[in-house]
mmCIF file of C-alpha atoms and ligand atoms in Angstrom:
data_model
loop_
_atom_site.group_PDB
_atom_site.id
_atom_site.type_symbol
_atom_site.label_atom_id
_atom_site.label_comp_id
_atom_site.label_asym_id
_atom_site.label_seq_id
_atom_site.Cartn_x
_atom_site.Cartn_y
_atom_site.Cartn_z
ATOM 1 C CA MET A 11 0.513 0.055 0.216
ATOM 2 C CA LYS A 12 0.787 3.330 -0.703
ATOM 3 C CA ILE A 13 -0.351 6.860 1.118
ATOM 4 C CA ALA A 14 -0.052 10.712 -0.058
ATOM 5 C CA LEU A 15 -0.380 13.715 2.189
ATOM 6 C CA LEU A 16 -0.835 16.773 1.728
ATOM 7 C CA THR A 17 -2.104 19.925 3.775
ATOM 8 C CA SER A 18 -4.110 22.613 2.493
ATOM 9 C CA GLY A 19 -6.097 25.784 3.815
ATOM 10 C CA GLY A 20 -4.883 28.676 6.242
ATOM 11 C CA ASP A 21 -1.451 26.892 8.562
ATOM 12 C CA ALA A 22 -2.444 25.763 11.939
ATOM 13 C CA PRO A 23 -0.072 25.593 14.545
ATOM 14 C CA GLY A 24 0.266 21.113 15.121
ATOM 15 C CA MET A 25 -0.048 20.115 11.296
ATOM 16 C CA ASN A 26 3.690 19.463 11.256
ATOM 17 C CA ALA A 27 2.648 16.825 14.507
ATOM 18 C CA ALA A 28 0.138 15.480 12.399
ATOM 19 C CA ILE A 29 2.503 14.960 9.115
ATOM 20 C CA ARG A 30 4.771 13.122 11.286
ATOM 21 C CA ALA A 31 2.259 10.844 12.975
ATOM 22 C CA VAL A 32 1.465 9.774 9.385
ATOM 23 C CA VAL A 33 4.913 9.396 8.178
ATOM 24 C CA ARG A 34 5.873 7.004 10.845
ATOM 25 C CA THR A 35 2.826 5.496 11.415
ATOM 26 C CA CYS A 36 3.217 4.388 8.064
ATOM 27 C CA ILE A 37 7.080 3.334 8.275
ATOM 28 C CA TYR A 38 5.427 1.693 11.209
ATOM 29 C CA HIS A 39 3.095 -0.626 8.975
ATOM 30 C CA ASP A 40 5.098 -1.168 5.934
ATOM 31 C CA ILE A 41 3.538 1.454 3.892
ATOM 32 C CA GLU A 42 4.711 3.883 1.556
ATOM 33 C CA VAL A 43 4.097 7.264 2.182
ATOM 34 C CA TYR A 44 4.268 10.646 0.309
ATOM 35 C CA GLY A 45 4.075 14.486 0.795
ATOM 36 C CA VAL A 46 2.929 16.512 -1.621
ATOM 37 C CA ARG A 47 3.661 19.895 -1.391
ATOM 38 C CA ASP A 48 1.741 23.337 -0.942
ATOM 39 C CA GLY A 49 -2.146 21.801 -0.905
ATOM 40 C CA TYR A 50 -3.768 21.035 -3.794
ATOM 41 C CA ARG A 51 -1.610 22.331 -5.636
ATOM 42 C CA GLY A 52 0.906 19.892 -5.897
ATOM 43 C CA LEU A 53 -1.046 17.146 -6.399
ATOM 44 C CA VAL A 54 -2.141 18.332 -9.463
ATOM 45 C CA ASP A 55 1.693 19.502 -10.314
ATOM 46 C CA GLY A 56 2.729 16.141 -9.419
ATOM 47 C CA ASP A 57 5.060 17.407 -6.706
ATOM 48 C CA ILE A 58 5.086 14.360 -4.234
ATOM 49 C CA LYS A 59 7.856 12.789 -3.531
ATOM 50 C CA GLN A 60 8.874 9.963 -1.052
ATOM 51 C CA LEU A 61 9.133 10.383 2.748
ATOM 52 C CA TYR A 62 10.956 8.848 5.654
ATOM 53 C CA SER A 63 11.618 9.367 8.921
ATOM 54 C CA PHE A 64 14.440 10.903 9.705
ATOM 55 C CA ASP A 65 12.325 13.735 7.394
ATOM 56 C CA VAL A 66 10.471 14.332 10.325
ATOM 57 C CA GLY A 67 12.687 14.503 12.817
ATOM 58 C CA GLN A 68 12.984 17.737 15.044
ATOM 59 C CA MET A 69 9.688 19.180 14.305
ATOM 60 C CA ILE A 70 6.960 18.080 16.551
ATOM 61 C CA ASP A 71 6.830 21.505 18.266
ATOM 62 C CA ARG A 72 7.099 23.253 15.044
ATOM 63 C CA GLY A 73 4.401 25.455 13.571
ATOM 64 C CA GLY A 74 3.531 25.857 9.953
ATOM 65 C CA THR A 75 3.397 23.210 7.678
ATOM 66 C CA ILE A 76 6.764 21.654 5.964
ATOM 67 C CA LEU A 77 4.812 20.365 3.616
ATOM 68 C CA GLY A 78 4.048 24.101 2.681
ATOM 69 C CA SER A 79 0.153 25.221 2.315
ATOM 70 C CA ALA A 80 -1.719 27.015 -0.623
ATOM 71 C CA ARG A 81 -5.621 27.359 -1.587
ATOM 72 C CA LEU A 82 -6.737 26.421 -4.763
ATOM 73 C CA ASP A 83 -9.629 27.655 -6.566
ATOM 74 C CA SER A 84 -9.794 25.434 -9.303
ATOM 75 C CA PHE A 85 -9.812 22.250 -7.839
ATOM 76 C CA LYS A 86 -13.745 22.680 -8.062
ATOM 77 C CA GLU A 87 -13.383 21.852 -11.770
ATOM 78 C CA GLU A 88 -13.543 18.211 -12.364
ATOM 79 C CA LYS A 89 -10.922 18.053 -14.528
ATOM 80 C CA VAL A 90 -8.795 19.695 -12.218
ATOM 81 C CA VAL A 91 -9.524 17.039 -9.709
ATOM 82 C CA ALA A 92 -9.112 14.243 -12.797
ATOM 83 C CA LYS A 93 -5.557 15.580 -13.173
ATOM 84 C CA ALA A 94 -4.736 15.286 -9.415
ATOM 85 C CA VAL A 95 -6.046 11.688 -9.811
ATOM 86 C CA LYS A 96 -4.336 11.138 -12.916
ATOM 87 C CA ASN A 97 -0.641 12.363 -10.939
ATOM 88 C CA LEU A 98 -2.044 9.997 -7.940
ATOM 89 C CA ARG A 99 -2.597 6.768 -9.753
ATOM 90 C CA GLU A 100 1.081 6.918 -12.484
ATOM 91 C CA ARG A 101 2.842 6.775 -9.173
ATOM 92 C CA ASN A 102 0.416 3.603 -7.681
ATOM 93 C CA ILE A 103 -1.040 5.899 -4.474
ATOM 94 C CA ASP A 104 -3.751 3.824 -3.733
ATOM 95 C CA ALA A 105 -4.831 6.568 -0.875
ATOM 96 C CA LEU A 106 -4.203 10.119 0.395
ATOM 97 C CA ILE A 107 -4.705 11.819 3.787
ATOM 98 C CA THR A 108 -5.315 15.573 3.337
ATOM 99 C CA ILE A 109 -5.117 17.564 6.578
ATOM 100 C CA GLY A 110 -6.948 20.884 7.411
ATOM 101 C CA GLY A 111 -10.611 22.788 6.921
ATOM 102 C CA ASP A 112 -13.511 21.981 5.363
ATOM 103 C CA GLY A 113 -12.048 23.145 2.021
ATOM 104 C CA THR A 114 -9.319 20.818 2.170
ATOM 105 C CA PHE A 115 -12.436 18.488 2.784
ATOM 106 C CA LYS A 116 -14.721 19.787 -0.170
ATOM 107 C CA GLY A 117 -11.506 18.871 -2.187
ATOM 108 C CA ALA A 118 -10.683 15.442 -0.777
ATOM 109 C CA MET A 119 -14.945 14.491 -1.219
ATOM 110 C CA ALA A 120 -14.588 16.021 -5.176
ATOM 111 C CA LEU A 121 -10.624 13.294 -4.755
ATOM 112 C CA GLU A 122 -13.393 10.461 -3.692
ATOM 113 C CA LYS A 123 -16.403 11.435 -6.738
ATOM 114 C CA GLN A 124 -13.264 11.036 -8.516
ATOM 115 C CA GLY A 125 -13.462 7.346 -7.189
ATOM 116 C CA PHE A 126 -9.902 7.966 -5.390
ATOM 117 C CA LYS A 127 -9.564 6.807 -1.865
ATOM 118 C CA THR A 128 -9.209 9.879 0.891
ATOM 119 C CA ILE A 129 -9.673 10.973 4.821
ATOM 120 C CA GLY A 130 -9.508 14.010 6.442
ATOM 121 C CA ILE A 131 -7.577 14.785 9.454
ATOM 122 C CA PRO A 132 -9.475 18.304 10.386
ATOM 123 C CA ALA A 133 -6.366 21.471 11.274
ATOM 124 C CA THR A 134 -7.328 24.900 11.676
ATOM 125 C CA ILE A 135 -7.876 27.676 13.597
ATOM 126 C CA ASP A 136 -10.639 28.376 12.966
ATOM 127 C CA ASN A 137 -12.852 25.541 14.832
ATOM 128 C CA ASP A 138 -15.660 25.738 11.972
ATOM 129 C CA ILE A 139 -15.500 21.248 11.612
ATOM 130 C CA ASN A 140 -18.813 20.830 12.667
ATOM 131 C CA GLY A 141 -18.047 17.252 13.484
ATOM 132 C CA SER A 142 -15.397 17.460 15.164
ATOM 133 C CA GLU A 143 -14.857 18.893 18.540
ATOM 134 C CA TYR A 144 -11.801 20.446 18.548
ATOM 135 C CA THR A 145 -9.783 20.657 15.521
ATOM 136 C CA ILE A 146 -5.884 20.875 15.662
ATOM 137 C CA GLY A 147 -4.495 24.182 15.623
ATOM 138 C CA PHE A 148 -7.330 25.794 17.228
ATOM 139 C CA PHE A 149 -6.077 25.742 21.469
ATOM 140 C CA SER A 150 -3.198 26.515 20.356
ATOM 141 C CA ALA A 151 -4.306 30.174 18.359
ATOM 142 C CA LEU A 152 -6.537 30.790 21.835
ATOM 143 C CA ASP A 153 -3.070 30.651 23.167
ATOM 144 C CA THR A 154 -1.771 32.882 21.490
ATOM 145 C CA SER A 155 -4.324 35.617 21.416
ATOM 146 C CA MET A 156 -4.606 34.631 25.178
ATOM 147 C CA GLU A 157 -1.228 35.579 25.544
ATOM 148 C CA ALA A 158 -1.836 39.154 23.284
ATOM 149 C CA ILE A 159 -4.561 39.914 25.199
ATOM 150 C CA ASP A 160 -2.943 39.910 28.704
ATOM 151 C CA LYS A 161 -0.830 42.303 27.986
ATOM 152 C CA LEU A 162 -3.554 43.913 25.740
ATOM 153 C CA ARG A 163 -4.662 44.179 29.830
ATOM 154 C CA ASP A 164 -1.843 45.085 30.704
ATOM 155 C CA THR A 165 -2.542 48.745 29.349
ATOM 156 C CA SER A 166 -5.803 49.259 29.352
ATOM 157 C CA PHE A 167 -5.472 49.134 33.154
ATOM 158 C CA SER A 168 -2.612 51.814 33.619
ATOM 159 C CA HIS A 169 -4.572 53.983 30.474
ATOM 160 C CA GLN A 170 -8.113 53.682 32.446
ATOM 161 C CA ARG A 171 -8.733 52.196 28.392
ATOM 162 C CA CYS A 172 -10.833 50.148 26.317
ATOM 163 C CA THR A 173 -9.385 48.082 24.624
ATOM 164 C CA VAL A 174 -11.380 46.599 21.072
ATOM 165 C CA VAL A 175 -9.185 43.680 19.573
ATOM 166 C CA GLU A 176 -9.861 41.819 17.027
ATOM 167 C CA VAL A 177 -9.593 37.788 16.676
ATOM 168 C CA MET A 178 -9.576 35.557 13.766
ATOM 169 C CA GLY A 179 -12.295 32.885 13.008
ATOM 170 C CA ARG A 180 -13.580 33.341 9.570
ATOM 171 C CA ASP A 181 -17.473 33.339 10.188
ATOM 172 C CA CYS A 182 -17.312 31.031 13.625
ATOM 173 C CA GLY A 183 -16.656 33.146 16.845
ATOM 174 C CA ASP A 184 -15.069 30.080 18.859
ATOM 175 C CA LEU A 185 -11.958 31.574 18.819
ATOM 176 C CA SER A 186 -12.908 34.833 19.817
ATOM 177 C CA ILE A 187 -15.583 33.618 22.980
ATOM 178 C CA TYR A 188 -12.824 31.486 24.115
ATOM 179 C CA SER A 189 -10.555 33.624 23.850
ATOM 180 C CA GLY A 190 -12.968 35.961 25.928
ATOM 181 C CA ILE A 191 -13.664 33.443 28.607
ATOM 182 C CA ALA A 192 -9.891 33.280 28.841
ATOM 183 C CA CYS A 193 -8.858 36.910 28.882
ATOM 184 C CA GLY A 194 -11.884 37.787 31.449
ATOM 185 C CA ALA A 195 -13.493 39.821 28.414
ATOM 186 C CA GLU A 196 -16.842 41.598 29.293
ATOM 187 C CA ILE A 197 -17.906 41.057 25.644
ATOM 188 C CA VAL A 198 -17.142 38.879 22.548
ATOM 189 C CA VAL A 199 -19.361 39.336 19.613
ATOM 190 C CA THR A 200 -18.998 36.828 16.957
ATOM 191 C CA SER A 201 -21.396 35.729 14.345
ATOM 192 C CA GLU A 202 -23.944 33.990 16.551
ATOM 193 C CA THR A 203 -24.136 36.867 18.674
ATOM 194 C CA GLY A 204 -24.844 39.386 15.675
ATOM 195 C CA TYR A 205 -23.386 43.063 15.821
ATOM 196 C CA ASN A 206 -25.749 45.397 18.104
ATOM 197 C CA GLU A 207 -24.158 48.655 17.980
ATOM 198 C CA SER A 208 -26.103 50.171 20.292
ATOM 199 C CA ALA A 209 -26.219 47.379 22.411
ATOM 200 C CA ILE A 210 -22.290 47.754 22.669
ATOM 201 C CA LEU A 211 -22.430 51.274 23.636
ATOM 202 C CA LYS A 212 -24.894 51.122 26.303
ATOM 203 C CA ARG A 213 -23.291 48.358 28.125
ATOM 204 C CA VAL A 214 -20.066 49.850 27.933
ATOM 205 C CA GLN A 215 -21.336 52.926 29.356
ATOM 206 C CA LYS A 216 -23.006 50.909 32.128
ATOM 207 C CA ALA A 217 -19.239 50.211 32.964
ATOM 208 C CA LYS A 218 -18.315 53.337 32.874
ATOM 209 C CA ASN A 219 -21.131 54.478 35.559
ATOM 210 C CA GLN A 220 -20.086 51.529 37.518
ATOM 211 C CA GLY A 221 -16.208 53.458 37.998
ATOM 212 C CA LYS A 222 -14.968 50.121 36.133
ATOM 213 C CA ARG A 223 -11.103 51.470 35.312
ATOM 214 C CA HIS A 224 -10.768 49.662 31.381
ATOM 215 C CA LEU A 225 -12.456 47.000 29.830
ATOM 216 C CA ILE A 226 -11.798 44.167 27.166
ATOM 217 C CA ILE A 227 -14.382 43.883 24.063
ATOM 218 C CA VAL A 228 -13.646 40.475 21.183
ATOM 219 C CA VAL A 229 -14.590 41.130 18.098
ATOM 220 C CA ALA A 230 -14.308 38.281 15.538
ATOM 221 C CA GLU A 231 -13.063 39.306 12.451
ATOM 222 C CA HIS A 232 -15.180 39.925 9.779
ATOM 223 C CA ILE A 233 -18.252 41.537 12.209
ATOM 224 C CA THR A 234 -16.941 45.485 12.319
ATOM 225 C CA ASP A 235 -14.435 47.676 11.622
ATOM 226 C CA VAL A 236 -13.013 47.487 14.929
ATOM 227 C CA LYS A 237 -11.218 50.430 15.003
ATOM 228 C CA GLU A 238 -14.570 52.369 13.882
ATOM 229 C CA LEU A 239 -16.331 50.755 17.028
ATOM 230 C CA ALA A 240 -13.760 52.385 19.299
ATOM 231 C CA GLY A 241 -14.282 55.722 17.690
ATOM 232 C CA LYS A 242 -17.635 55.375 18.300
ATOM 233 C CA ILE A 243 -17.166 53.807 22.012
ATOM 234 C CA GLN A 244 -15.075 56.982 22.561
ATOM 235 C CA GLU A 245 -16.988 59.984 21.006
ATOM 236 C CA ASN A 246 -20.478 57.957 22.770
ATOM 237 C CA THR A 247 -19.211 56.900 26.281
ATOM 238 C CA GLY A 248 -15.573 59.049 28.358
ATOM 239 C CA TYR A 249 -14.058 55.614 27.766
ATOM 240 C CA ASP A 250 -11.110 56.286 26.084
ATOM 241 C CA ALA A 251 -10.611 53.343 23.554
ATOM 242 C CA ARG A 252 -8.591 51.692 21.270
ATOM 243 C CA ALA A 253 -8.812 48.959 18.548
ATOM 244 C CA THR A 254 -5.842 45.516 18.122
ATOM 245 C CA VAL A 255 -6.452 43.314 15.246
ATOM 246 C CA LEU A 256 -4.582 40.135 16.345
ATOM 247 C CA GLY A 257 -4.162 38.729 12.190
ATOM 248 C CA TYR A 258 -1.686 36.273 11.271
ATOM 249 C CA ILE A 259 0.157 35.623 14.548
ATOM 250 C CA GLN A 260 -2.788 33.517 15.946
ATOM 251 C CA ARG A 261 -2.021 30.843 13.014
ATOM 252 C CA GLY A 262 1.737 30.640 14.269
ATOM 253 C CA GLY A 263 4.263 29.763 17.355
ATOM 254 C CA SER A 264 4.918 26.370 18.428
ATOM 255 C CA PRO A 265 1.586 23.762 19.145
ATOM 256 C CA SER A 266 0.464 23.506 22.016
ATOM 257 C CA ALA A 267 0.605 20.049 23.842
ATOM 258 C CA PHE A 268 -3.516 19.572 23.408
ATOM 259 C CA ASP A 269 -2.485 19.442 19.467
ATOM 260 C CA ARG A 270 0.427 17.985 19.541
ATOM 261 C CA VAL A 271 -1.502 14.819 21.346
ATOM 262 C CA LEU A 272 -4.330 15.519 18.787
ATOM 263 C CA ALA A 273 -2.712 15.401 16.108
ATOM 264 C CA SER A 274 -0.636 12.462 17.077
ATOM 265 C CA LYS A 275 -3.689 10.822 17.920
ATOM 266 C CA MET A 276 -5.281 11.615 14.332
ATOM 267 C CA GLY A 277 -2.107 11.165 12.348
ATOM 268 C CA ILE A 278 -2.156 7.566 13.603
ATOM 269 C CA ARG A 279 -6.198 7.370 13.626
ATOM 270 C CA ALA A 280 -5.648 8.240 9.539
ATOM 271 C CA VAL A 281 -3.387 5.611 8.764
ATOM 272 C CA GLU A 282 -4.826 2.650 10.633
ATOM 273 C CA LEU A 283 -8.660 3.249 9.069
ATOM 274 C CA LEU A 284 -7.202 3.255 5.372
ATOM 275 C CA LYS A 285 -4.994 -0.280 6.884
ATOM 276 C CA GLU A 286 -8.443 -0.910 7.866
ATOM 277 C CA GLY A 287 -9.970 -0.904 4.413
ATOM 278 C CA HIS A 288 -11.627 2.347 5.192
ATOM 279 C CA HIS A 289 -12.678 5.886 2.908
ATOM 280 C CA GLY A 290 -14.362 9.065 2.730
ATOM 281 C CA LEU A 291 -13.521 9.803 6.078
ATOM 282 C CA ALA A 292 -12.572 12.190 7.965
ATOM 283 C CA THR A 293 -11.064 11.698 11.465
ATOM 284 C CA VAL A 294 -12.980 14.115 15.117
ATOM 285 C CA SER A 295 -12.435 15.017 17.867
ATOM 286 C CA ARG A 296 -14.198 13.997 21.157
ATOM 287 C CA GLY A 297 -12.545 16.312 23.837
ATOM 288 C CA LEU A 298 -8.325 14.348 23.077
ATOM 289 C CA HIS A 299 -10.912 11.048 22.266
ATOM 290 C CA VAL A 300 -10.480 10.284 18.090
ATOM 291 C CA ASP A 301 -13.380 8.874 16.499
ATOM 292 C CA SER A 302 -13.948 8.996 12.225
ATOM 293 C CA MET A 303 -16.990 10.587 10.922
ATOM 294 C CA THR A 304 -18.124 10.645 6.874
ATOM 295 C CA LEU A 305 -16.680 13.408 5.337
ATOM 296 C CA SER A 306 -19.918 15.066 4.411
ATOM 297 C CA ASP A 307 -21.426 14.771 7.740
ATOM 298 C CA VAL A 308 -18.158 15.946 9.496
ATOM 299 C CA LEU A 309 -19.351 19.310 7.333
ATOM 300 C CA THR A 310 -23.046 19.587 7.908
ATOM 301 C CA LYS A 311 -23.454 17.767 11.528
ATOM 302 C CA GLU A 312 -23.102 19.816 14.430
ATOM 303 C CA ILE A 313 -22.109 17.657 17.501
ATOM 304 C CA ASN A 314 -22.843 19.205 20.848
ATOM 305 C CA LYS A 315 -21.161 21.476 21.708
ATOM 306 C CA PRO A 316 -20.444 23.431 25.383
ATOM 307 C CA ASP A 317 -22.733 27.308 26.074
ATOM 308 C CA LEU A 318 -19.765 29.687 26.301
ATOM 309 C CA TYR A 319 -21.697 32.494 25.552
ATOM 310 C CA GLU A 320 -24.151 31.321 28.573
ATOM 311 C CA SER A 321 -20.711 31.695 30.965
ATOM 312 C CA LEU A 322 -19.719 34.392 29.282
ATOM 313 C CA GLN A 323 -22.843 36.625 31.413
ATOM 314 C CA LYS A 324 -22.161 34.417 34.152
ATOM 315 C CA LEU A 325 -18.689 35.328 34.235
ATOM 316 C CA ARG A 326 -18.460 39.791 33.361
HETATM 317 O O1 F6P B 2 -8.778 29.564 8.146
HETATM 318 C C1 F6P B 2 -8.063 29.872 8.976
HETATM 319 C C2 F6P B 2 -8.377 31.376 8.732
HETATM 320 O O2 F6P B 2 -7.143 32.340 8.972
HETATM 321 C C3 F6P B 2 -9.096 32.782 8.862
HETATM 322 O O3 F6P B 2 -9.062 32.328 10.423
HETATM 323 C C4 F6P B 2 -8.805 33.817 8.277
HETATM 324 O O4 F6P B 2 -10.296 34.003 7.724
HETATM 325 C C5 F6P B 2 -8.330 32.592 7.034
HETATM 326 O O5 F6P B 2 -7.710 31.902 6.562
HETATM 327 C C6 F6P B 2 -7.698 33.992 6.454
HETATM 328 O O6 F6P B 2 -6.569 33.285 5.164
HETATM 329 P P1 F6P B 2 -5.863 34.263 4.290
HETATM 330 O O7 F6P B 2 -4.749 32.939 4.758
HETATM 331 O O8 F6P B 2 -5.961 32.930 2.949
HETATM 332 O O9 F6P B 2 -5.672 35.322 4.138
#
């Protein structure tokens, strides 16, 4: 048996730990393993080479992905997918493990549709894969945003300011709400809460009237312009306000212990699912326990997650 693997979409801390686990588990089971450069682009271009145990040494703690990543919009087109399948078949590769987010899984489903076996491993800082409680990279990105917001709190307290901070997550508010809980934010605004500017201003005004020295507002990306919001807070509430966009620092850095262990367990499971004859599946997290679901279910079927928005109401 020969297995290839790739990382695709936005990189996430722990992708390297997953690559390492896939490569080492393949070698353990006498399976030849191949790395594809730069996601689906490398698959279409035939940029594929065999990997050995030493290729994945000294990397469990490294952020990013040693294989490189890319977003390839044209991977929706049948003829582009067919070229990828041809490249894999020419090398006698039997299956592909794809590590990434929802776009990566859609690519895997397109390959399955053309008769090529795949397994997906969820890795994205957004934690937006419905069927997986956590995705590889989420807790590392959370640590990064928590450390950054802690620093903002120091200066916010000294200067009696309101700090408005934008957190990544695409259309999912998980990174924002978890950051808000971890940093003791007073307000968290995400697609789940909706954006109600006058309610935010009222809440900030109330905090000012109560004599609160400083305030932290976490806003998920794509909700509003945080600089404009800070300006409105300053105009209307008497707080001096500043905005910070955390941006891409959340994607980098060494993975947390949780992400290294989750990535290792998912990498092992992905290889063993293929070895047992399964395909068209994704590994999913139930905490640190690893299960599997079909690729289409994992994108659509939501599992119950803790309601942290309710917790925030109790804590502020
Ligand atoms: O999916 C991860 C992510 O960092 C999102 O949080 C963000 O919206 C997006 O990727 C940014 O994408 P790009 O790297 O293409 O700018």
